[in-house]
XYZ file of C-alpha atoms in Angstrom:
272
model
C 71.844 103.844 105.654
C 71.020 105.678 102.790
C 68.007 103.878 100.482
C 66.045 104.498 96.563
C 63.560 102.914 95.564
C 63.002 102.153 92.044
C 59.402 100.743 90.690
C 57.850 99.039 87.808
C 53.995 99.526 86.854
C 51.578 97.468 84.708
C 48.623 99.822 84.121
C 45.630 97.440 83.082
C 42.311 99.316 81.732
C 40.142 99.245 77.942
C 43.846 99.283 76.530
C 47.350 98.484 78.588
C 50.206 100.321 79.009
C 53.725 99.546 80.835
C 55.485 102.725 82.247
C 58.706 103.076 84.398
C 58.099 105.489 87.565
C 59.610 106.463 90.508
C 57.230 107.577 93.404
C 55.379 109.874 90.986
C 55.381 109.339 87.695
C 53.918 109.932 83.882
C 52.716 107.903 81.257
C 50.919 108.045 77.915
C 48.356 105.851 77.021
C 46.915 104.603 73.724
C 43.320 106.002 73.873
C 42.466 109.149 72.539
C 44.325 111.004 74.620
C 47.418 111.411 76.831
C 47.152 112.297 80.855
C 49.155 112.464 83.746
C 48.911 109.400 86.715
C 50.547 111.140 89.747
C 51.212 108.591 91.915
C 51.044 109.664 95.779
C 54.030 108.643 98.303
C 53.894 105.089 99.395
C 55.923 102.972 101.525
C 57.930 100.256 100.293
C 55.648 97.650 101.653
C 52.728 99.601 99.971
C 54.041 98.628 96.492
C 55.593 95.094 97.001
C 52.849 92.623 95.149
C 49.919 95.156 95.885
C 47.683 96.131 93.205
C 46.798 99.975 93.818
C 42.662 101.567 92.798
C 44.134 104.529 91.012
C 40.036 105.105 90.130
C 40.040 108.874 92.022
C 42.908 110.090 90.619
C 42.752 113.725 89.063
C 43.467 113.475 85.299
C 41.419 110.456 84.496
C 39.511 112.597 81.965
C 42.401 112.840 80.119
C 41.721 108.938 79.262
C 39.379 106.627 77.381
C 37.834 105.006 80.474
C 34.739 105.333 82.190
C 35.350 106.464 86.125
C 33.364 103.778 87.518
C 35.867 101.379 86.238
C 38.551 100.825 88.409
C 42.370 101.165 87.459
C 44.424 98.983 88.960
C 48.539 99.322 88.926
C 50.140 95.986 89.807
C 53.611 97.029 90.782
C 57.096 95.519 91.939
C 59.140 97.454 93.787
C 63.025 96.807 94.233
C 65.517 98.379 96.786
C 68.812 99.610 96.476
C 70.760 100.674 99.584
C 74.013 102.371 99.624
C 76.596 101.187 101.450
C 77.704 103.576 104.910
C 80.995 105.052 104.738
C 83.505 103.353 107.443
C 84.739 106.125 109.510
C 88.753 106.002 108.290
C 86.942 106.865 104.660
C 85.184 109.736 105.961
C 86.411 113.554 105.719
C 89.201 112.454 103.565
C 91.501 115.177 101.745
C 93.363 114.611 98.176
C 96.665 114.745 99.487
C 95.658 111.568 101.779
C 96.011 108.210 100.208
C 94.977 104.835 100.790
C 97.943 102.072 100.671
C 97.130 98.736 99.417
C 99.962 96.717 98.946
C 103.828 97.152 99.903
C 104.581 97.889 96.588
C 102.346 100.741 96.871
C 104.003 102.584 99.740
C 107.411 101.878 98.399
C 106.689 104.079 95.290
C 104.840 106.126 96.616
C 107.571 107.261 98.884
C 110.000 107.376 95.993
C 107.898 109.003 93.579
C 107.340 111.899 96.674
C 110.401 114.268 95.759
C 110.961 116.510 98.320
C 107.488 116.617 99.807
C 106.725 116.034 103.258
C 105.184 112.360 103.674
C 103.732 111.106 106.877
C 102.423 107.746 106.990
C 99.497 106.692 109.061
C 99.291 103.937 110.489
C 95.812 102.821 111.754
C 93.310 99.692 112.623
C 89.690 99.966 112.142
C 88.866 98.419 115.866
C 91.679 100.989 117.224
C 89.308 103.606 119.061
C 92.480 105.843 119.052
C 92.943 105.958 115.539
C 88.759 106.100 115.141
C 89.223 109.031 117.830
C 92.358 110.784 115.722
C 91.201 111.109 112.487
C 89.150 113.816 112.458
C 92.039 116.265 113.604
C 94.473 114.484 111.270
C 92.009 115.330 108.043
C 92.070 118.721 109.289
C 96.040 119.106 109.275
C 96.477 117.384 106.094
C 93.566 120.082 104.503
C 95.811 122.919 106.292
C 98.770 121.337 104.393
C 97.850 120.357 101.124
C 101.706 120.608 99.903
C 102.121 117.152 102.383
C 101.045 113.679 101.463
C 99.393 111.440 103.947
C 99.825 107.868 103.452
C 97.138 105.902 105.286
C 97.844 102.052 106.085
C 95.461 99.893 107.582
C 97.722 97.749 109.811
C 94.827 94.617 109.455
C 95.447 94.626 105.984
C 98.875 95.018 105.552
C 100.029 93.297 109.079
C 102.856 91.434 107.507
C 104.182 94.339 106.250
C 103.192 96.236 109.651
C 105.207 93.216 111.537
C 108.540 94.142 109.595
C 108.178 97.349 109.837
C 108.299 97.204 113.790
C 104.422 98.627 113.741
C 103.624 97.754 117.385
C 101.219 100.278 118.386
C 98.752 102.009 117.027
C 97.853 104.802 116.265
C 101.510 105.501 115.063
C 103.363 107.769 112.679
C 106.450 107.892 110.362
C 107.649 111.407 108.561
C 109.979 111.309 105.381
C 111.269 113.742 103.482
C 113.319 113.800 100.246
C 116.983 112.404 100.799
C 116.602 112.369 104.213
C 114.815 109.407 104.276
C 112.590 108.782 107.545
C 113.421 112.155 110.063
C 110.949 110.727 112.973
C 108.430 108.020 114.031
C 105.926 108.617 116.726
C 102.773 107.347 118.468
C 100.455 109.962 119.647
C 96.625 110.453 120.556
C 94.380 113.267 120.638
C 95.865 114.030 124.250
C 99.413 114.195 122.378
C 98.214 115.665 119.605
C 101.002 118.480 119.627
C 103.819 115.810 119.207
C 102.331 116.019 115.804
C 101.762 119.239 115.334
C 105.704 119.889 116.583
C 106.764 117.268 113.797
C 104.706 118.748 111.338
C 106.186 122.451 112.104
C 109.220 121.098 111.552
C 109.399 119.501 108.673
C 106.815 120.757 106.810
C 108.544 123.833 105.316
C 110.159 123.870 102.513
C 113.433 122.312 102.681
C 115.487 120.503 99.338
C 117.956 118.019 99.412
C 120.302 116.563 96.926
C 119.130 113.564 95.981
C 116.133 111.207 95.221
C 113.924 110.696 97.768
C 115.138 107.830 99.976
C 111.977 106.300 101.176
C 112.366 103.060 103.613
C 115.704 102.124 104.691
C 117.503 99.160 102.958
C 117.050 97.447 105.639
C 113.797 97.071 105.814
C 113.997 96.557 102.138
C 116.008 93.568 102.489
C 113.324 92.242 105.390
C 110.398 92.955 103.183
C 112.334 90.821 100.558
C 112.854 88.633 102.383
C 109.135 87.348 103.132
C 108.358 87.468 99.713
C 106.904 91.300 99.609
C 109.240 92.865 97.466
C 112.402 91.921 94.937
C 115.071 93.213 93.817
C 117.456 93.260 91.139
C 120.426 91.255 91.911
C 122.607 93.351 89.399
C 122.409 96.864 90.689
C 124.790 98.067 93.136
C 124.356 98.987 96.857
C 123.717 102.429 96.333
C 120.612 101.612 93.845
C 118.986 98.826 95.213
C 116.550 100.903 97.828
C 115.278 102.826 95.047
C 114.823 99.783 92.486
C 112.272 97.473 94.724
C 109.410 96.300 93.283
C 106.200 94.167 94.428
C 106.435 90.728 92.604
C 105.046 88.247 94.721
C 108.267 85.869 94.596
C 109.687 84.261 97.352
C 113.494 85.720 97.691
C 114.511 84.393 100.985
C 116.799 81.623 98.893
C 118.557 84.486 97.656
C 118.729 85.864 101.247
C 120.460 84.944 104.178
C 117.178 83.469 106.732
C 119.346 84.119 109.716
C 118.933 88.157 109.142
C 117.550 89.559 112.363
C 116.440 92.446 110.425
C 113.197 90.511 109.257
C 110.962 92.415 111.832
C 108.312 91.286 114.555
C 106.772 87.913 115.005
C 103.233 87.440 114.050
C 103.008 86.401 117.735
C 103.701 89.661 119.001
C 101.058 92.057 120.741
C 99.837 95.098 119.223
C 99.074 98.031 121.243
C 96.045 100.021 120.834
C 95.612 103.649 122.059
């Protein structure tokens, strides 16, 4: 874990002075003339309520002291650590994106054209996926013209549930009209399933039509849990492409019987 170290000094002589250093520092003092205090390397425990005898330091002739007087620097001494990067953050390309909500990876499917979209699904404690990911930020870098959705089944496991997401690490491709072409788990020992899929459909290919994104079915099932609405008034052949995240509970509108809702909470996830 990555750490700075930011300090405050009080330099207390015949006059005072307050300066702002880092390890080394300058300063200018109100005598006759103006010096330099280098400051040598010191620990953080070295400067937390410590007063330092600066009296041998080169440059004091630059100030209106006498050397047999000691300088003293009371200093404070705060710590700011950066935070580690998780390892599904690391190596990341811009054509792979981070899904946060439903809403999210409905539009962004929609919004895809023709592009190629594959969308990862993945679980921080999945050693699989942890295992995976390097080779998968390599083959989205190697096809930049593809979009890599990344969802982090803990976060979105409702949405996971109804989407039949049972185990992990596992994969969905899309394209244009077409909708979804295939679904797969693989692990770095399968890695060429894919590499097949992405051979496939990763070449150019066009399609009459809007993109498709998820089917209406699992529209209607994310609906009806409360993920996504819909407007009532468009017809059939609209309503995929009009969903939107708004937090309202449709399943009054909705027949609760529909077998299409997806997986119980209950059921077991599968880690590769």
């Amino acid at each position: 874990m990555a750490a700075s170290l930011k300090t405050g000094f009080s330099v207390y002589n015949s006059c005072e002075a307050n300066f702002k250093s880092k390890a080394k520092g300058s300063t200018s003092l109100c005598s006759s003339g103006f010096g330099t205090l280098q400051l040598p390397e010191l620990s953080t425990k070295e400067f937390l309520g410590r007063s330092l005898d600066l009296s041998n330091q080169t440059g004091l002739n630059h100030w209106n002291v006498k050397d047999s007087k000691p300088i003293l620097v009371n200093a404070q001494a705060s710590i700011c650590f950066s935070k580690a990067m998780r390892w599904w953050e690391k190596t990341l390309k811009p054509n792979m994106v981070e899904i946060h909500s439903t809403k999210e990876l409905v539009n962004s499917l929609l919004n895809a054209g023709h592009r190629l979209v594959i969308i990862d699904f993945y679980s921080p404690g999945c050693g699989g996926c942890k295992a995976l990911h390097p080779k998968i930020c390599q083959l989205a870098e190697s096809n930049p013209d593809a979009i890599f959705l990344k969802v982090n089944y803990e976060e979105l496991k409702t949405m996971c549930h109804t989407l039949h997401i049972h185990v992990l690490p596992f994969f969905r491709f899309y394209r244009g009209a077409r909708g979804k072409v295939c679904s797969f788990s693989c692990t770095n020992a399968t890695i060429k399933k894919f590499k097949d899929a992405l051979a496939r459909y990763g070449t150019d290919q066009c399609s009459l039509g809007p993109a498709k994104g998820l089917d209406e079915s699992e529209l209607l099932a994310l609906a009806s849990i409360g993920l996504l609405s819909r407007n009532s008034s468009l017809d059939s052949k609209q309503r995929f492409e009009e969903f939107v995240l708004a937090g309202v509970d449709m399943s009054s509108s909705l027949d609760k019987s529909d077998n299409r809702v997806g997986l119980k909470e209950g059921k077991q996830l599968l880690m590769a």
